[in-house]
Each structure stands twice: as structure tokens, then as C-alpha cells.
Amino acid sequence: WLIERRLGEGGFGEVWLARHQETGDHRVYKFCFQGDRVRSLKREMTLLRILADTLGHRSDIARLLDVRLDQPPFFIASEYTEGGNLSDWAAERGGVSTMPPGERIELLACIADAVAAAHSVGIIHKDIKPSNILMHQESGRWRPRLADFGIGVLVDPSWAAARHITVTGF
């Protein structure tokens, strides 16, 4: 994987876009360089595993693809979305206010479906904002994808225990 460009940063570390040298595929890497800050990555890994194990792959929730938490640089990797985050995507189109009302309502309904799915398995995101909603194309249409569960919470740890998932990072 070749690191292409920085996408952002947070309390845990930095987010970078990478491209596979042979296939050209893209991934988003969240790097943490300090062991005392890896807790956020562990929490996000746990929540994404619970979501995947209970709901299966959903195109409206970011998917975890790779993890390294045993030595620095610590990271989690997820799928890349070509449209960027909701703020950038909307700005490129003249802003959300220029979208027809029906499209805005559909966009909000899709985001609400993803949030409801997470809630259905006892996961509260706690940081829903335009930069944590990523836009991707699906069947020729732009769709939102909920990402960054780094400060999320698991309401009932028995969800994880029932699926033999170790709860870490909380």
C-alpha cells in the first residue's frame, strides 16, 4: 500500500488515503502512533465487528478491512468512498440547499436508516456530523455511508459476548 494523501486527524492520530501498488484499490487508514491513544481504534474495531457480525455487510455503514494493534504504527483500515465526506460532496454541488427537497429528505432518510441499524444492535455512534458521513455511488446513485465509530458506545456488552467478540477500548 502506498500512502497518497492525508484526509484528516483526530484525538487518536491521523487519517490517510492509500492505494494498493498492484490493484490500484484504495483504502482509508487511521493511524495511531502512541500506545496510550490506541483505545479509540480498539473501540471502533469492536463496534464495527459487532455491526458486521449482527447485520452483515451494509453499504450504508463503513466496513473494517484490516487492523494492526499489536505494534506501532497502530491502525485500522476501512473502505474508501470516492465522493468524500458529506460536506465536501455537497460543496462540490453548490451546497445542500441547492438540492431538491425530495433528494435532501431521501439523503436524511438513508442516514437515519444507518443510525437505526446501529441502534438496533445496541451501538450509539455519538459523533454524527457531515465529516463522518461518506458519500459513495451505488447503482448509479450517490448514497451516504456512516463512518467513524471511534467514540461510539455499546449500550449492552452482552451483544458482543453473545457473539464471542472481545469488548476492548471502552
mmCIF file of C-alpha atoms in Angstrom:
data_model
loop_
_atom_site.group_PDB
_atom_site.id
_atom_site.type_symbol
_atom_site.label_atom_id
_atom_site.label_comp_id
_atom_site.label_asym_id
_atom_site.label_seq_id
_atom_site.Cartn_x
_atom_site.Cartn_y
_atom_site.Cartn_z
ATOM 1 C CA TRP A 1 0.000 0.000 0.000
ATOM 2 C CA LEU A 2 1.267 3.466 -0.912
ATOM 3 C CA ILE A 3 0.172 6.424 1.185
ATOM 4 C CA GLU A 4 -1.260 9.072 -1.170
ATOM 5 C CA ARG A 5 -2.617 11.931 0.917
ATOM 6 C CA ARG A 6 -3.746 12.993 4.347
ATOM 7 C CA LEU A 7 -7.504 13.108 4.831
ATOM 8 C CA GLY A 8 -7.724 14.363 8.397
ATOM 9 C CA GLU A 9 -6.826 13.924 12.031
ATOM 10 C CA GLY A 10 -8.401 13.350 15.407
ATOM 11 C CA GLY A 11 -7.525 12.753 19.038
ATOM 12 C CA PHE A 12 -6.297 9.244 18.159
ATOM 13 C CA GLY A 13 -3.923 10.241 15.327
ATOM 14 C CA GLU A 14 -4.183 10.765 11.555
ATOM 15 C CA VAL A 15 -6.314 9.538 8.643
ATOM 16 C CA TRP A 16 -4.662 8.814 5.273
ATOM 17 C CA LEU A 17 -5.731 7.578 1.857
ATOM 18 C CA ALA A 18 -3.642 4.715 0.475
ATOM 19 C CA ARG A 19 -3.542 2.922 -2.887
ATOM 20 C CA HIS A 20 -2.531 -0.689 -3.495
ATOM 21 C CA GLN A 21 0.520 -0.798 -5.762
ATOM 22 C CA GLU A 22 -0.731 -3.663 -7.925
ATOM 23 C CA THR A 23 -4.529 -3.450 -7.959
ATOM 24 C CA GLY A 24 -4.984 0.316 -7.635
ATOM 25 C CA ASP A 25 -7.608 -0.239 -4.912
ATOM 26 C CA HIS A 26 -7.953 2.475 -2.277
ATOM 27 C CA ARG A 27 -8.293 2.207 1.498
ATOM 28 C CA VAL A 28 -8.537 4.687 4.310
ATOM 29 C CA TYR A 29 -6.050 4.164 7.145
ATOM 30 C CA LYS A 30 -6.494 5.591 10.631
ATOM 31 C CA PHE A 31 -3.053 5.665 12.206
ATOM 32 C CA CYS A 32 -2.278 5.997 15.881
ATOM 33 C CA PHE A 33 1.356 6.471 16.840
ATOM 34 C CA GLN A 34 1.032 6.468 20.637
ATOM 35 C CA GLY A 35 0.021 3.383 22.591
ATOM 36 C CA ASP A 36 -1.972 5.400 25.092
ATOM 37 C CA ARG A 37 -4.266 6.664 22.322
ATOM 38 C CA VAL A 38 -4.976 3.336 20.616
ATOM 39 C CA ARG A 39 -8.115 2.902 22.753
ATOM 40 C CA SER A 40 -10.219 4.762 20.175
ATOM 41 C CA LEU A 41 -9.115 2.392 17.398
ATOM 42 C CA LYS A 42 -9.885 -0.618 19.593
ATOM 43 C CA ARG A 43 -13.335 0.752 20.375
ATOM 44 C CA GLU A 44 -14.067 1.400 16.712
ATOM 45 C CA MET A 45 -12.811 -2.060 15.738
ATOM 46 C CA THR A 46 -15.073 -3.663 18.351
ATOM 47 C CA LEU A 47 -18.155 -1.725 17.254
ATOM 48 C CA LEU A 48 -17.567 -2.395 13.549
ATOM 49 C CA ARG A 49 -17.102 -6.110 14.265
ATOM 50 C CA ILE A 50 -20.396 -6.202 16.165
ATOM 51 C CA LEU A 51 -22.148 -4.380 13.330
ATOM 52 C CA ALA A 52 -20.726 -6.744 10.694
ATOM 53 C CA ASP A 53 -21.403 -9.889 12.731
ATOM 54 C CA THR A 54 -25.003 -8.971 13.533
ATOM 55 C CA LEU A 55 -26.113 -7.017 10.458
ATOM 56 C CA GLY A 56 -23.834 -8.383 7.744
ATOM 57 C CA HIS A 57 -22.321 -6.070 5.151
ATOM 58 C CA ARG A 58 -24.373 -2.910 4.780
ATOM 59 C CA SER A 59 -23.405 -0.349 2.180
ATOM 60 C CA ASP A 60 -24.584 2.449 4.498
ATOM 61 C CA ILE A 61 -22.094 1.620 7.287
ATOM 62 C CA ALA A 62 -18.305 1.722 6.844
ATOM 63 C CA ARG A 63 -16.614 -1.659 6.678
ATOM 64 C CA LEU A 64 -13.458 -2.603 8.554
ATOM 65 C CA LEU A 65 -10.900 -4.234 6.243
ATOM 66 C CA ASP A 66 -7.678 -4.521 8.239
ATOM 67 C CA VAL A 67 -6.310 -3.917 11.734
ATOM 68 C CA ARG A 68 -2.914 -3.732 13.410
ATOM 69 C CA LEU A 69 -2.978 -3.033 17.114
ATOM 70 C CA ASP A 70 0.000 -5.077 18.340
ATOM 71 C CA GLN A 71 2.810 -2.679 17.363
ATOM 72 C CA PRO A 72 3.202 0.898 16.097
ATOM 73 C CA PRO A 73 2.111 2.361 13.877
ATOM 74 C CA PHE A 74 -1.244 1.088 15.095
ATOM 75 C CA PHE A 75 -4.010 1.307 12.502
ATOM 76 C CA ILE A 76 -7.409 0.288 11.294
ATOM 77 C CA ALA A 77 -8.228 0.328 7.593
ATOM 78 C CA SER A 78 -11.638 0.769 6.005
ATOM 79 C CA GLU A 79 -13.084 1.082 2.545
ATOM 80 C CA TYR A 80 -12.622 4.287 0.595
ATOM 81 C CA THR A 81 -15.586 6.281 -0.666
ATOM 82 C CA GLU A 82 -14.998 8.194 -3.871
ATOM 83 C CA GLY A 83 -17.394 11.027 -3.004
ATOM 84 C CA GLY A 84 -15.569 12.086 0.161
ATOM 85 C CA ASN A 85 -17.490 13.276 3.174
ATOM 86 C CA LEU A 86 -20.933 14.868 3.030
ATOM 87 C CA SER A 87 -19.597 18.419 3.495
ATOM 88 C CA ASP A 88 -17.123 18.173 0.616
ATOM 89 C CA TRP A 89 -19.569 16.283 -1.606
ATOM 90 C CA ALA A 90 -22.304 18.873 -1.066
ATOM 91 C CA ALA A 91 -19.913 21.823 -1.541
ATOM 92 C CA GLU A 92 -18.862 20.450 -4.944
ATOM 93 C CA ARG A 93 -22.536 20.520 -5.937
ATOM 94 C CA GLY A 94 -23.252 24.045 -4.710
ATOM 95 C CA GLY A 95 -24.330 23.095 -1.184
ATOM 96 C CA VAL A 96 -27.134 21.022 0.272
ATOM 97 C CA SER A 97 -29.522 23.956 -0.088
ATOM 98 C CA THR A 98 -29.335 23.626 -3.886
ATOM 99 C CA MET A 99 -30.574 20.021 -3.779
ATOM 100 C CA PRO A 100 -34.272 19.480 -4.480
ATOM 101 C CA PRO A 101 -36.205 18.922 -1.225
ATOM 102 C CA GLY A 102 -37.023 15.330 -2.157
ATOM 103 C CA GLU A 103 -33.326 14.480 -2.567
ATOM 104 C CA ARG A 104 -32.487 16.092 0.773
ATOM 105 C CA ILE A 105 -35.219 14.106 2.502
ATOM 106 C CA GLU A 106 -34.037 10.878 0.839
ATOM 107 C CA LEU A 107 -30.447 11.573 1.927
ATOM 108 C CA LEU A 108 -31.546 12.193 5.517
ATOM 109 C CA ALA A 109 -33.724 9.060 5.479
ATOM 110 C CA CYS A 110 -30.767 6.951 4.305
ATOM 111 C CA ILE A 111 -28.577 8.333 7.103
ATOM 112 C CA ALA A 112 -31.372 7.666 9.604
ATOM 113 C CA ASP A 113 -31.613 4.047 8.369
ATOM 114 C CA ALA A 114 -27.896 3.510 9.051
ATOM 115 C CA VAL A 115 -28.187 5.062 12.518
ATOM 116 C CA ALA A 116 -31.287 2.958 13.269
ATOM 117 C CA ALA A 117 -29.439 -0.193 12.182
ATOM 118 C CA ALA A 118 -26.585 0.586 14.603
ATOM 119 C CA HIS A 119 -29.089 1.324 17.373
ATOM 120 C CA SER A 120 -30.840 -1.983 16.698
ATOM 121 C CA VAL A 121 -27.738 -3.825 17.930
ATOM 122 C CA GLY A 122 -27.083 -1.506 20.846
ATOM 123 C CA ILE A 123 -24.493 0.801 19.285
ATOM 124 C CA ILE A 124 -24.705 4.558 19.706
ATOM 125 C CA HIS A 125 -22.455 6.489 17.293
ATOM 126 C CA LYS A 126 -22.144 9.710 19.390
ATOM 127 C CA ASP A 127 -20.439 11.754 16.655
ATOM 128 C CA ILE A 128 -22.808 12.081 13.706
ATOM 129 C CA LYS A 129 -21.719 15.057 11.614
ATOM 130 C CA PRO A 130 -21.142 15.714 7.901
ATOM 131 C CA SER A 131 -17.463 14.731 8.065
ATOM 132 C CA ASN A 132 -18.460 11.270 9.401
ATOM 133 C CA ILE A 133 -20.938 10.635 6.599
ATOM 134 C CA LEU A 134 -19.153 9.457 3.480
ATOM 135 C CA MET A 135 -20.666 9.527 0.008
ATOM 136 C CA HIS A 136 -20.357 6.610 -2.418
ATOM 137 C CA GLN A 137 -22.058 5.560 -5.618
ATOM 138 C CA GLU A 138 -24.409 2.617 -5.603
ATOM 139 C CA SER A 139 -26.322 1.611 -8.716
ATOM 140 C CA GLY A 140 -25.514 4.979 -10.295
ATOM 141 C CA ARG A 141 -26.828 7.000 -7.338
ATOM 142 C CA TRP A 142 -24.987 8.793 -4.541
ATOM 143 C CA ARG A 143 -25.593 7.203 -1.143
ATOM 144 C CA PRO A 144 -24.379 8.049 2.380
ATOM 145 C CA ARG A 145 -22.222 5.731 4.487
ATOM 146 C CA LEU A 146 -21.920 6.222 8.252
ATOM 147 C CA ALA A 147 -18.279 6.118 9.408
ATOM 148 C CA ASP A 148 -16.014 6.848 12.389
ATOM 149 C CA PHE A 149 -17.408 4.976 15.372
ATOM 150 C CA GLY A 150 -14.295 5.929 17.403
ATOM 151 C CA ILE A 151 -16.193 7.491 20.312
ATOM 152 C CA GLY A 152 -19.275 5.291 20.000
ATOM 153 C CA VAL A 153 -20.645 3.215 22.844
ATOM 154 C CA LEU A 154 -22.051 -0.252 23.254
ATOM 155 C CA VAL A 155 -25.213 0.048 25.317
ATOM 156 C CA ASP A 156 -25.309 -3.632 26.279
ATOM 157 C CA PRO A 157 -21.988 -5.535 26.324
ATOM 158 C CA SER A 158 -23.902 -8.833 26.180
ATOM 159 C CA TRP A 159 -24.306 -8.200 22.414
ATOM 160 C CA ALA A 160 -20.584 -8.733 21.998
ATOM 161 C CA ALA A 161 -20.345 -11.606 24.486
ATOM 162 C CA ALA A 162 -23.159 -13.469 22.722
ATOM 163 C CA ARG A 163 -21.125 -13.274 19.502
ATOM 164 C CA HIS A 164 -17.807 -14.129 21.159
ATOM 165 C CA ILE A 165 -16.394 -10.665 20.432
ATOM 166 C CA THR A 166 -13.952 -9.329 22.978
ATOM 167 C CA VAL A 167 -15.003 -5.866 24.066
ATOM 168 C CA THR A 168 -11.902 -3.705 24.022
ATOM 169 C CA GLY A 169 -11.260 0.028 24.028
ATOM 170 C CA PHE A 170 -14.151 1.039 26.274
#
